Structures are given as structure tokens and as C-alpha cells.
Tab-separated table of C-alpha atoms in Angstrom:
chain	number	residue	atom	x	y	z
A	24	UNK	CA	235.925	204.572	152.811
A	25	UNK	CA	236.448	208.364	153.374
A	26	UNK	CA	238.227	210.629	150.846
A	27	UNK	CA	240.841	211.829	153.372
A	28	UNK	CA	242.047	208.284	153.935
A	29	UNK	CA	242.358	207.493	150.087
A	30	UNK	CA	243.848	210.923	148.976
A	31	UNK	CA	247.432	210.411	150.133
A	32	UNK	CA	247.358	206.745	149.070
A	33	UNK	CA	246.123	207.867	145.564
A	34	UNK	CA	248.931	210.419	145.014
A	35	UNK	CA	251.550	207.719	145.916
A	36	UNK	CA	249.688	205.308	143.422
A	37	UNK	CA	249.659	207.997	140.697
A	38	UNK	CA	253.376	208.662	141.257
A	39	UNK	CA	253.926	204.896	140.907
A	40	UNK	CA	251.903	204.456	137.733
A	41	UNK	CA	253.681	207.537	136.171
A	42	UNK	CA	256.999	206.149	137.003
A	43	UNK	CA	256.092	202.702	135.531
A	44	UNK	CA	254.637	204.302	132.388
A	45	UNK	CA	257.617	206.521	131.929
A	46	UNK	CA	259.781	203.500	131.923
A	47	UNK	CA	257.565	201.644	129.529
A	48	UNK	CA	257.385	204.566	127.031
A	49	UNK	CA	261.259	204.882	127.210
A	50	UNK	CA	261.784	201.204	126.621
A	51	UNK	CA	259.457	201.275	123.579
A	52	UNK	CA	260.398	204.387	122.058
A	53	UNK	CA	257.489	206.727	122.729
A	54	UNK	CA	257.537	210.129	124.253
A	55	UNK	CA	253.928	210.234	125.412
A	56	UNK	CA	250.650	208.406	125.900
A	57	UNK	CA	246.824	208.735	125.310
A	58	UNK	CA	244.565	206.561	127.265
A	59	UNK	CA	240.850	206.387	126.209
A	60	UNK	CA	238.061	205.699	128.631
A	61	UNK	CA	236.192	203.982	125.934
A	62	UNK	CA	232.860	204.421	123.906
A	63	UNK	CA	229.374	202.889	124.322
A	64	UNK	CA	228.889	199.818	122.113
A	65	UNK	CA	225.488	199.967	120.217
A	66	UNK	CA	223.316	196.953	119.938
A	67	UNK	CA	222.903	195.497	116.536
A	68	UNK	CA	219.994	197.190	114.505
A	69	UNK	CA	219.121	199.061	117.524
A	70	UNK	CA	219.357	202.530	119.127
A	71	UNK	CA	220.428	201.365	122.625
A	72	UNK	CA	223.808	200.462	124.085
A	73	UNK	CA	225.208	197.745	125.886
A	74	UNK	CA	226.048	198.568	129.417
A	75	UNK	CA	229.093	200.696	129.495
A	76	UNK	CA	232.423	199.487	130.937
A	77	UNK	CA	235.464	201.780	131.282
A	78	UNK	CA	238.689	200.485	129.881
A	79	UNK	CA	240.901	198.944	132.710
A	80	UNK	CA	244.186	200.980	131.485
A	81	UNK	CA	242.093	204.310	131.941
A	82	UNK	CA	240.620	203.447	135.474
A	83	UNK	CA	244.158	202.601	136.529
A	84	UNK	CA	244.809	206.255	136.254
A	85	UNK	CA	241.525	207.485	137.275
A	86	UNK	CA	238.375	205.899	138.930
A	87	UNK	CA	236.198	207.726	136.453
A	88	UNK	CA	233.683	204.984	135.652
A	89	UNK	CA	230.973	206.676	133.682
A	90	UNK	CA	232.484	209.110	131.280
A	91	UNK	CA	232.779	207.574	127.928
A	92	UNK	CA	234.820	209.483	125.472
A	93	UNK	CA	237.191	210.844	128.104
A	94	UNK	CA	241.051	210.808	127.629
A	95	UNK	CA	244.090	210.884	129.914
A	96	UNK	CA	247.247	212.436	128.213
A	97	UNK	CA	250.451	211.571	129.998
A	98	UNK	CA	253.910	212.877	129.276
A	99	UNK	CA	256.791	211.910	131.699
A	100	UNK	CA	257.850	214.901	133.910
A	101	UNK	CA	254.460	216.627	133.522
A	102	UNK	CA	251.229	216.424	135.357
A	103	UNK	CA	248.622	214.040	133.717
A	104	UNK	CA	245.821	215.637	131.979
A	105	UNK	CA	242.297	214.354	132.099
A	106	UNK	CA	240.455	215.392	129.021
A	107	UNK	CA	236.915	215.116	130.490
A	108	UNK	CA	234.318	214.503	127.925
A	109	UNK	CA	230.806	216.085	128.548
A	110	UNK	CA	228.193	215.264	126.011
A	111	UNK	CA	225.731	217.931	125.050
A	112	UNK	CA	222.680	215.818	125.058
A	113	UNK	CA	219.210	216.288	126.469
A	114	UNK	CA	218.537	212.512	126.338
A	115	UNK	CA	220.870	211.401	128.910
A	116	UNK	CA	222.471	212.791	132.074
A	117	UNK	CA	225.728	214.240	131.076
A	118	UNK	CA	228.926	212.957	132.893
A	119	UNK	CA	229.740	214.760	136.093
A	120	UNK	CA	233.255	215.010	137.734
A	121	UNK	CA	232.781	213.632	141.489
A	122	UNK	CA	234.011	215.565	144.331
A	123	UNK	CA	236.404	212.963	145.440
A	124	UNK	CA	239.972	212.093	146.467
A	125	UNK	CA	241.530	212.043	142.912
A	126	UNK	CA	240.636	214.941	140.595
A	127	UNK	CA	242.918	217.472	142.141
A	128	UNK	CA	245.761	215.191	140.891
A	129	UNK	CA	244.941	216.025	137.271
A	130	UNK	CA	245.249	218.971	134.948
A	131	UNK	CA	241.523	218.918	133.905
A	132	UNK	CA	240.249	219.993	130.381
A	133	UNK	CA	236.460	219.822	129.634
A	134	UNK	CA	235.346	218.998	126.020
A	135	UNK	CA	232.074	218.413	124.374
A	136	UNK	CA	233.192	216.764	121.118
A	137	UNK	CA	235.738	214.305	119.725
A	138	UNK	CA	237.239	217.209	117.581
A	139	UNK	CA	237.749	219.272	120.950
A	140	UNK	CA	239.278	216.334	122.495
A	141	UNK	CA	241.846	216.146	119.691
A	142	UNK	CA	242.454	220.031	119.971
A	143	UNK	CA	243.093	219.485	123.688
A	144	UNK	CA	246.223	217.294	122.898
A	145	UNK	CA	249.448	218.517	121.605
A	146	UNK	CA	249.597	219.370	118.006
A	147	UNK	CA	251.967	216.823	117.068
A	148	UNK	CA	251.442	213.135	118.199
A	149	UNK	CA	254.166	211.760	115.949
A	150	UNK	CA	255.818	210.235	119.170
A	151	UNK	CA	252.527	209.494	121.140
A	152	UNK	CA	250.963	206.017	121.564
A	153	UNK	CA	247.323	205.400	121.865
A	154	UNK	CA	245.624	202.758	124.101
A	155	UNK	CA	241.931	202.430	123.318
A	156	UNK	CA	239.167	201.840	120.744
A	157	UNK	CA	240.194	201.946	117.015
A	158	UNK	CA	238.153	205.169	116.207
A	159	UNK	CA	237.856	206.324	112.602
A	160	UNK	CA	239.321	209.596	113.253
A	161	UNK	CA	242.554	208.218	114.518
A	162	UNK	CA	243.903	207.817	111.102
A	163	UNK	CA	243.972	211.591	110.796
A	164	UNK	CA	245.540	212.148	114.284
A	165	UNK	CA	249.051	211.370	113.312
A	166	UNK	CA	249.712	208.740	116.235
A	167	UNK	CA	252.896	206.832	116.540
A	168	UNK	CA	251.106	203.698	117.499
A	169	UNK	CA	247.713	202.342	118.218
A	170	UNK	CA	247.620	199.689	120.987
A	171	UNK	CA	251.390	198.835	120.701
A	172	UNK	CA	251.893	195.214	121.784
A	173	UNK	CA	255.205	196.030	123.216
A	174	UNK	CA	253.942	198.954	125.202
A	175	UNK	CA	250.944	196.874	126.580
A	176	UNK	CA	253.263	193.895	127.525
A	177	UNK	CA	255.404	196.477	129.547
A	178	UNK	CA	252.354	197.937	131.299
A	179	UNK	CA	250.344	194.710	131.828
A	180	UNK	CA	253.474	192.901	133.564
A	181	UNK	CA	253.719	195.629	136.144
A	182	UNK	CA	250.017	195.683	136.805
A	183	UNK	CA	250.257	192.441	138.895
A	184	UNK	CA	252.050	194.344	141.603
A	185	UNK	CA	249.477	196.494	143.294
A	186	UNK	CA	250.006	199.912	145.050
A	187	UNK	CA	248.804	200.504	148.411
A	188	UNK	CA	246.071	202.460	147.064
A	189	UNK	CA	244.847	199.412	144.853
A	190	UNK	CA	245.017	197.249	147.788
A	191	UNK	CA	242.800	199.637	149.918
A	192	UNK	CA	240.133	199.676	147.132
A	193	UNK	CA	240.315	195.828	147.108
A	194	UNK	CA	239.865	195.637	150.718
A	195	UNK	CA	236.802	197.930	150.379
A	196	UNK	CA	235.571	195.944	147.462
A	197	UNK	CA	235.707	192.710	149.727
A	198	UNK	CA	233.936	194.517	152.789
A	199	UNK	CA	231.036	195.301	150.349
A	200	UNK	CA	231.149	191.634	148.990
A	201	UNK	CA	230.923	190.041	152.166
A	202	UNK	CA	227.905	192.070	153.078
A	203	UNK	CA	226.393	190.924	150.130
A	204	UNK	CA	227.088	187.463	150.598
A	205	UNK	CA	225.617	187.562	154.110
A	206	UNK	CA	222.404	189.057	152.663
A	207	UNK	CA	222.517	186.262	149.865
A	208	UNK	CA	222.913	183.464	152.502
A	209	UNK	CA	220.022	184.974	154.463
A	210	UNK	CA	217.777	184.930	151.331
A	211	UNK	CA	218.870	181.338	150.565
A	212	UNK	CA	217.843	180.272	154.147
A	213	UNK	CA	214.570	182.048	153.545
A	214	UNK	CA	213.849	179.877	150.521
A	215	UNK	CA	214.534	182.433	147.903
A	216	UNK	CA	215.028	181.814	144.274
A	217	UNK	CA	218.289	182.245	142.424
A	218	UNK	CA	216.748	185.855	141.257
A	219	UNK	CA	215.932	186.845	144.564
A	220	UNK	CA	219.179	185.737	146.201
A	221	UNK	CA	221.112	187.792	143.560
A	222	UNK	CA	218.927	190.871	144.192
A	223	UNK	CA	219.652	190.560	147.935
A	224	UNK	CA	223.359	190.374	147.277
A	225	UNK	CA	223.230	193.365	144.699
A	226	UNK	CA	221.092	195.384	147.138
A	227	UNK	CA	223.174	194.832	150.177
A	228	UNK	CA	226.352	195.927	148.199
A	229	UNK	CA	224.389	199.100	147.123
A	230	UNK	CA	225.224	198.385	143.396
A	231	UNK	CA	223.139	197.826	140.057
A	232	UNK	CA	223.884	194.711	138.286
A	233	UNK	CA	225.989	196.531	135.654
A	234	UNK	CA	228.178	198.092	138.372
A	235	UNK	CA	229.156	194.723	139.772
A	236	UNK	CA	232.512	193.647	138.478
A	237	UNK	CA	231.081	190.602	136.687
A	238	UNK	CA	227.846	188.659	136.384
A	239	UNK	CA	226.942	186.977	139.608
A	240	UNK	CA	226.732	183.054	139.642
A	241	UNK	CA	223.857	182.172	141.919
A	242	UNK	CA	223.361	178.555	141.469
A	243	UNK	CA	220.782	176.394	143.390
A	244	UNK	CA	220.998	172.632	143.721
A	245	UNK	CA	222.618	171.111	140.438
A	246	UNK	CA	223.312	174.496	139.022
A	247	UNK	CA	226.504	174.468	141.172
A	248	UNK	CA	228.027	171.957	138.990
A	249	UNK	CA	228.050	174.581	136.166
A	250	UNK	CA	231.260	176.381	136.580
A	251	UNK	CA	230.091	179.756	135.105
A	252	UNK	CA	226.336	179.093	135.580
A	253	UNK	CA	224.560	182.058	133.969
A	254	UNK	CA	220.830	181.494	134.840
A	255	UNK	CA	218.848	183.363	137.511
A	256	UNK	CA	215.836	181.338	138.017
A	257	UNK	CA	212.709	183.280	139.011
A	258	UNK	CA	211.216	180.442	141.066
A	259	UNK	CA	212.792	178.209	143.662
A	260	UNK	CA	212.974	174.638	143.305
A	261	UNK	CA	210.448	172.564	145.113
A	262	UNK	CA	213.247	171.019	147.126
A	263	UNK	CA	216.264	173.166	147.989
A	264	UNK	CA	219.476	171.426	148.508
A	265	UNK	CA	222.432	173.966	148.294
A	266	UNK	CA	223.478	177.255	147.126
A	267	UNK	CA	226.782	178.028	145.266
A	268	UNK	CA	227.254	181.805	144.920
A	269	UNK	CA	230.234	183.281	143.140
A	270	UNK	CA	229.856	187.243	143.301
A	271	UNK	CA	231.674	190.303	143.959
A	272	UNK	CA	231.362	194.010	144.544
A	273	UNK	CA	233.123	197.012	142.898
A	274	UNK	CA	234.854	199.783	144.698
A	275	UNK	CA	236.572	202.621	142.556
A	276	UNK	CA	236.865	200.276	139.680
A	277	UNK	CA	238.389	197.335	141.654
A	278	UNK	CA	236.369	194.177	142.098
A	279	UNK	CA	236.066	191.477	144.829
A	280	UNK	CA	235.574	188.039	143.684
A	281	UNK	CA	234.223	185.624	146.358
A	282	UNK	CA	232.504	182.306	146.322
A	283	UNK	CA	230.786	180.454	149.105
A	284	UNK	CA	228.587	177.126	149.255
A	285	UNK	CA	225.827	176.561	151.577
A	286	UNK	CA	223.827	173.398	152.313
A	287	UNK	CA	220.293	173.898	152.937
A	288	UNK	CA	219.774	171.216	155.688
A	289	UNK	CA	221.860	168.194	154.759
A	290	UNK	CA	224.497	167.238	157.390
A	291	UNK	CA	226.415	165.165	154.914
A	292	UNK	CA	226.858	167.866	152.542
A	293	UNK	CA	227.617	170.323	155.222
A	294	UNK	CA	230.365	168.302	156.451
A	295	UNK	CA	231.805	168.231	153.039
A	296	UNK	CA	231.546	172.071	152.817
A	297	UNK	CA	233.324	172.270	155.960
A	298	UNK	CA	236.202	170.001	154.794
A	299	UNK	CA	236.564	172.246	151.760
A	300	UNK	CA	237.010	175.302	153.937
A	301	UNK	CA	239.830	173.603	155.861
A	302	UNK	CA	241.465	172.526	152.525
A	303	UNK	CA	241.114	175.969	151.109
A	304	UNK	CA	242.717	177.540	154.080
A	305	UNK	CA	245.594	175.111	153.919
A	306	UNK	CA	246.186	176.321	150.454
A	307	UNK	CA	245.995	180.115	151.526
A	308	UNK	CA	248.872	179.158	153.850
A	309	UNK	CA	250.953	178.282	150.951
A	310	UNK	CA	250.463	181.795	149.265
A	311	UNK	CA	253.661	183.731	149.899
A	312	UNK	CA	256.403	185.582	148.027
A	313	UNK	CA	258.735	183.053	145.965
A	314	UNK	CA	256.027	180.390	145.569
A	315	UNK	CA	255.316	179.200	142.040
A	316	UNK	CA	251.554	179.252	141.649
A	317	UNK	CA	251.819	176.121	139.665
A	318	UNK	CA	253.078	174.431	142.772
A	319	UNK	CA	250.058	175.501	144.735
A	320	UNK	CA	247.669	174.188	142.020
A	321	UNK	CA	249.435	170.794	142.343
A	322	UNK	CA	249.057	170.959	146.014
A	323	UNK	CA	245.270	171.476	145.429
A	324	UNK	CA	245.011	168.577	143.282
A	325	UNK	CA	246.577	166.335	145.917
A	326	UNK	CA	244.435	167.764	148.711
A	327	UNK	CA	241.314	167.279	146.666
A	328	UNK	CA	242.364	163.814	145.866
A	329	UNK	CA	242.843	162.905	149.527
A	330	UNK	CA	239.311	164.437	150.287
A	331	UNK	CA	237.766	162.412	147.633
A	332	UNK	CA	239.242	159.237	149.246
A	333	UNK	CA	238.264	160.392	152.907
A	334	UNK	CA	234.591	161.244	151.639
A	335	UNK	CA	234.193	157.943	150.134
A	336	UNK	CA	233.667	159.305	146.573
A	337	UNK	CA	236.405	157.344	145.015
A	338	UNK	CA	237.396	153.624	145.542
A	339	UNK	CA	241.235	154.050	144.953
A	340	UNK	CA	244.179	155.716	146.603
A	341	UNK	CA	244.734	159.391	146.293
A	342	UNK	CA	247.859	158.762	144.196
A	343	UNK	CA	245.704	156.724	141.848
A	344	UNK	CA	243.080	159.302	141.655
A	345	UNK	CA	245.871	161.808	140.694
A	346	UNK	CA	247.614	159.435	138.196
A	347	UNK	CA	244.485	158.193	136.180
A	348	UNK	CA	242.939	161.629	135.950
A	349	UNK	CA	239.916	160.970	138.258
A	350	UNK	CA	240.817	163.834	140.716
A	351	UNK	CA	240.644	166.257	137.885
A	352	UNK	CA	237.259	165.046	136.825
A	353	UNK	CA	235.935	166.443	140.235
A	354	UNK	CA	238.287	169.608	139.923
A	355	UNK	CA	238.588	170.706	136.395
A	356	UNK	CA	239.614	174.349	136.728
A	357	UNK	CA	242.596	176.362	137.965
A	358	UNK	CA	243.311	177.336	141.694
A	359	UNK	CA	242.859	181.013	141.074
A	360	UNK	CA	244.020	184.069	139.381
A	361	UNK	CA	245.447	187.816	139.669
A	362	UNK	CA	242.632	190.124	140.660
A	363	UNK	CA	242.434	193.752	140.362
A	364	UNK	CA	240.999	196.227	137.942
A	365	UNK	CA	239.672	193.138	135.990
A	366	UNK	CA	238.364	190.161	137.569
A	367	UNK	CA	240.889	187.978	135.689
A	368	UNK	CA	243.590	190.705	135.755
A	369	UNK	CA	246.227	190.871	133.221
A	370	UNK	CA	249.784	189.593	133.286
A	371	UNK	CA	249.057	186.357	135.007
A	372	UNK	CA	251.061	184.106	132.598
A	373	UNK	CA	253.996	186.598	131.639
A	374	UNK	CA	257.582	185.610	132.278
A	375	UNK	CA	258.558	189.330	131.736
A	376	UNK	CA	257.631	192.717	130.073
A	377	UNK	CA	258.302	191.297	126.579
A	378	UNK	CA	255.134	189.010	126.116
A	379	UNK	CA	256.763	185.795	126.629
A	380	UNK	CA	254.227	183.453	128.554
A	381	UNK	CA	255.246	180.928	131.330
A	382	UNK	CA	253.941	177.465	130.318
A	383	UNK	CA	250.749	175.850	131.951
A	384	UNK	CA	251.275	172.277	133.220
A	385	UNK	CA	250.282	169.828	130.701
A	386	UNK	CA	247.270	168.475	132.612
A	387	UNK	CA	246.107	172.028	133.755
A	388	UNK	CA	245.642	173.837	130.651
A	389	UNK	CA	243.018	176.298	132.290
A	390	UNK	CA	245.351	177.830	134.669
A	391	UNK	CA	245.287	181.659	134.291
A	392	UNK	CA	248.188	182.224	136.661
A	393	UNK	CA	251.536	180.663	136.203
A	394	UNK	CA	253.933	183.104	137.836
A	395	UNK	CA	255.961	183.164	140.947
A	396	UNK	CA	254.210	185.016	143.727
A	397	UNK	CA	255.746	188.493	144.731
A	398	UNK	CA	254.679	190.956	147.357
A	399	UNK	CA	251.613	193.084	146.521
A	400	UNK	CA	250.137	190.538	144.014
A	401	UNK	CA	246.481	189.995	144.844
A	402	UNK	CA	245.121	186.634	143.861
A	403	UNK	CA	242.029	184.456	144.395
A	404	UNK	CA	242.159	181.080	146.073
A	405	UNK	CA	239.365	178.821	144.781
A	406	UNK	CA	239.388	175.140	144.981
A	407	UNK	CA	236.399	173.261	144.232
A	408	UNK	CA	234.661	169.859	144.086
A	409	UNK	CA	231.982	169.318	141.550
A	410	UNK	CA	229.511	166.471	140.281
A	411	UNK	CA	229.557	167.335	136.583
A	412	UNK	CA	227.519	164.920	134.503
A	413	UNK	CA	229.269	165.597	131.295
A	414	UNK	CA	232.631	164.785	132.726
A	415	UNK	CA	231.737	161.764	134.823
A	416	UNK	CA	229.118	160.044	132.584
A	417	UNK	CA	231.671	158.720	130.053
A	418	UNK	CA	233.739	157.260	132.863
A	419	UNK	CA	230.819	155.130	134.062
A	420	UNK	CA	231.623	152.672	131.207
A	421	UNK	CA	235.270	153.147	130.960
A	422	UNK	CA	238.347	151.409	132.353
A	423	UNK	CA	238.285	153.454	135.572
A	424	UNK	CA	234.562	152.954	136.326
A	425	UNK	CA	235.356	150.767	139.478
A	426	UNK	CA	237.501	153.496	140.711
A	427	UNK	CA	234.555	155.882	141.615
A	428	UNK	CA	231.766	155.176	144.150
A	429	UNK	CA	228.840	155.898	141.896
A	430	UNK	CA	226.314	155.265	144.542
A	431	UNK	CA	228.059	158.213	146.556
A	432	UNK	CA	228.413	160.402	143.436
A	433	UNK	CA	224.621	159.888	142.725
A	434	UNK	CA	223.702	161.012	146.137
A	435	UNK	CA	225.755	164.148	146.113
A	436	UNK	CA	225.076	165.000	142.523
A	437	UNK	CA	221.712	167.076	143.470
A	438	UNK	CA	223.933	169.485	145.335
A	439	UNK	CA	225.875	170.375	142.259
A	440	UNK	CA	229.243	171.080	143.753
A	441	UNK	CA	231.312	173.181	145.976
A	442	UNK	CA	233.637	176.170	145.684
A	443	UNK	CA	235.262	178.443	148.360
A	444	UNK	CA	236.923	181.486	147.232
A	445	UNK	CA	238.860	184.198	148.986
A	446	UNK	CA	241.090	187.132	147.977
A	447	UNK	CA	244.577	187.272	149.162
A	448	UNK	CA	247.354	190.099	149.105
A	449	UNK	CA	250.812	188.532	149.064
A	450	UNK	CA	252.846	190.006	151.871
A	451	UNK	CA	256.589	190.066	152.685
A	452	UNK	CA	255.964	186.937	154.654
A	453	UNK	CA	252.824	185.363	153.603
A	454	UNK	CA	249.406	186.674	152.825
A	455	UNK	CA	246.490	188.866	153.988
A	456	UNK	CA	243.050	187.280	153.447
A	457	UNK	CA	240.916	190.295	152.551
A	458	UNK	CA	237.723	188.132	152.422
A	459	UNK	CA	237.922	186.391	155.780
A	460	UNK	CA	239.281	189.639	157.582
A	461	UNK	CA	236.089	191.519	156.273
A	462	UNK	CA	234.087	188.512	157.390
A	463	UNK	CA	235.632	188.912	160.781
A	464	UNK	CA	234.739	192.585	160.956
A	465	UNK	CA	231.205	191.593	159.981
A	466	UNK	CA	230.701	188.847	162.500
A	467	UNK	CA	233.139	189.622	165.258
A	468	UNK	CA	233.386	186.914	167.797
């Protein structure tokens, strides 16, 4: 995306974030705020660091993703200050300020040490809050509070409502992500291993693994039954049945989160995937302002129960499959979550800006989102059906054993499972499907 398109959106974004932060500071009794980019975390008994990830509250203000030690100082009514840390170090490339759409919005002060960073801040920080790492030096800085829960509640609750700039970044992240998924499918069809499929995805996105918003889930065959499958096998299996890939791309600190499932050449499993796409699109149609996310999840459970009946996976009615818990054995996770600066973005269960959480349904304790949808929320929609041995095996000898068609389950188990996931922006009337729209651009009819 070109800078001239993002520049006016970023200016409006910064004005909105400044307004929200001013209100949060006033509500919690602070006059100003310091936000830290974060510090590299060193490996135990080693001289190397873990891959650096900038703190989300910092990149909300500035998409400066690789300048550890930098700070943002904000005082309502004044231009925010970026205290840009540039290490004096011949071992590593020093941080560089990009020629981009956003630096002109800040007063920029370059520093080369933590002492200089402190000197760049006001002399008195007695009414200043800090968000970031618990640095040893902070005890001598005279701060009013460090990571105040009350202040973070205020800021996190508001982050669910994305600005036009944030939506533009997420739209671009989806465009990059669908290109990666197309490359991954090609590698899968060519008989690639999980590792090769992952590399095809990352290469097409143009991003190193540490730059991606999360570790890609690239699961062939039964690996698709492991919800957060973390292995990248270097060799393809002798017989390839299926691929479940859950992977996203990053743009300016915002990540897409997209999942697709493919059959290698099995018509039966292909038909089940097609049915899941239709089911998922019906759920997307429910995503609109005023809709309680917990109700959409209940619809997902009901739809999946019907699919299990129609696909001859269970030997009971859909109502029975829900009532006796069988449907949730095949669909054991939530329907989705907020998306933004973090893959599982903050504020998904908050009832307000004071840290009180909306309850999860008793049977759906894994839900990450329980709020009523509002315009400019960005959510994932990700129903799934899985054949998970650790959930199903105890049922084989239990009271509901006859309710499941075990012959059918055993025939589908080598495929692992199916998950279909899109990223949606809630609009005034319904939703915009960022993922499907990007796919349509990549593969126009």
C-alpha cells in the first residue's frame, strides 16, 4: 500500500488514539503517559536473544517494529514525542527510522542510551504512567504508576473499535495472507512437506518467520486434528490426504489470521470441506452490529450438529448431539476472536472500561470473545470439525457410543479435521469479509 494513501488515514488514527488516551488518563488521574517499545529477551545462559516483538500498545501509536528501547511520550494537548533509540553497536545493524507515512506526525528525539531516554522526558514524572517492561531503572524515575490496571482497562476496551487506518492495514495484511495461502496450496498440490508448504507461504508473503503475526499451523493428514499443531515435518508422508493451514501475514504491525483446508484427491472429504465453507458463510452473515457473539457461537454449534447428522458422522438427531455434548467433541473451540495488533486482540470479554468480564457460556469455556458486536470491530470467523482421538476415544466405551458412527469417523480420521477462517470487519449493516474480498482480487472471475 502506498504511503500517500495511508498518510491521511494515519493522521486521523493518531488523533483518535490521542483522544482515547486523553480520556483514559483523565479517568484514571494521570497527566501523561510513556509507552515502551520493549526490550530484547535473552536466552537462558546464552548471549543470543529471542526474536524481538514490539509491544502492542507501542505499535498502536507507531508502526516501528524493530527499534527496541524506543519510547513514546504523550501529554494531552501536545504532539506525541517519539524517543527513538539507536544503539551504538558494531555487532548489529542500528535501528533506522523509515521514510514512511507516519514519522512526520511525531516530534522525534534520537537517543543512544537509557539515561539519554530518561533525560528526554520531563524532569518530573510524578503524574506520568508507564506502560512497558519493568526495567530496574524505573524505581528512580519517579513515575506515578507502572502498568496501571485501571489505565490498561480503559485503553484495551477501546482497542476493539478499529480506526479506518487500522482497517486499511488489516485489509492489506489479508491481501498478503491470501497470496501466501495460494502459494501454500500450490506447494501442497505438488506433494510438498509441511516445511516446504510453510516456506512457500512465507516467501509469497515476503516475510521472515519472525515477522509473521504468529507461528503458522501447517498440518498434513492427522495433524489437522491438533488445534495448535506446531510441527513442520521436513518429509512429506507416503500418502498425502489433506492440508489444514492456519497462517497470516503482517502489515505495519497488524496481522491477518486465515485458515483453509484442502483435500488432496478424496471426493468425500472434498464434499465435507465444501459443506464447511457454506456453513462458515452462513455464520459470517450473522456478524452484524448488535449481535451477541455468544449467540453466533451457539448457531455454529447447531450448524455443526446438523452437518454431523447430514454427513452420517453421528447416529442421532442434531438436538441430541447438542444436548449430550457430542457436537462439541467434534468442535471443541470458540468461533473466533477480535483481531488487530495481536492475533487474539485485547478486550474481547470486557463489559466496559473497568475490567469486568462478560461471562462465557458454561459449555463453551474457551470463548475469547463474549461482547456484543459494534461497527469497526474486526473478528475472525472460524468454525471447525475435527476427529480428535483424545476426545473421541473415551466415548467409544461410554453411554453415548452408539450415537456416533465409528466406521465413518475412522474413515475420516486420517484427514485430521477441517477449519475455515476469514477476517471480518463489522460495518453499519453487516460485515466486510476482508479475506474473501482479497481472494476475489487474486482470482477474479
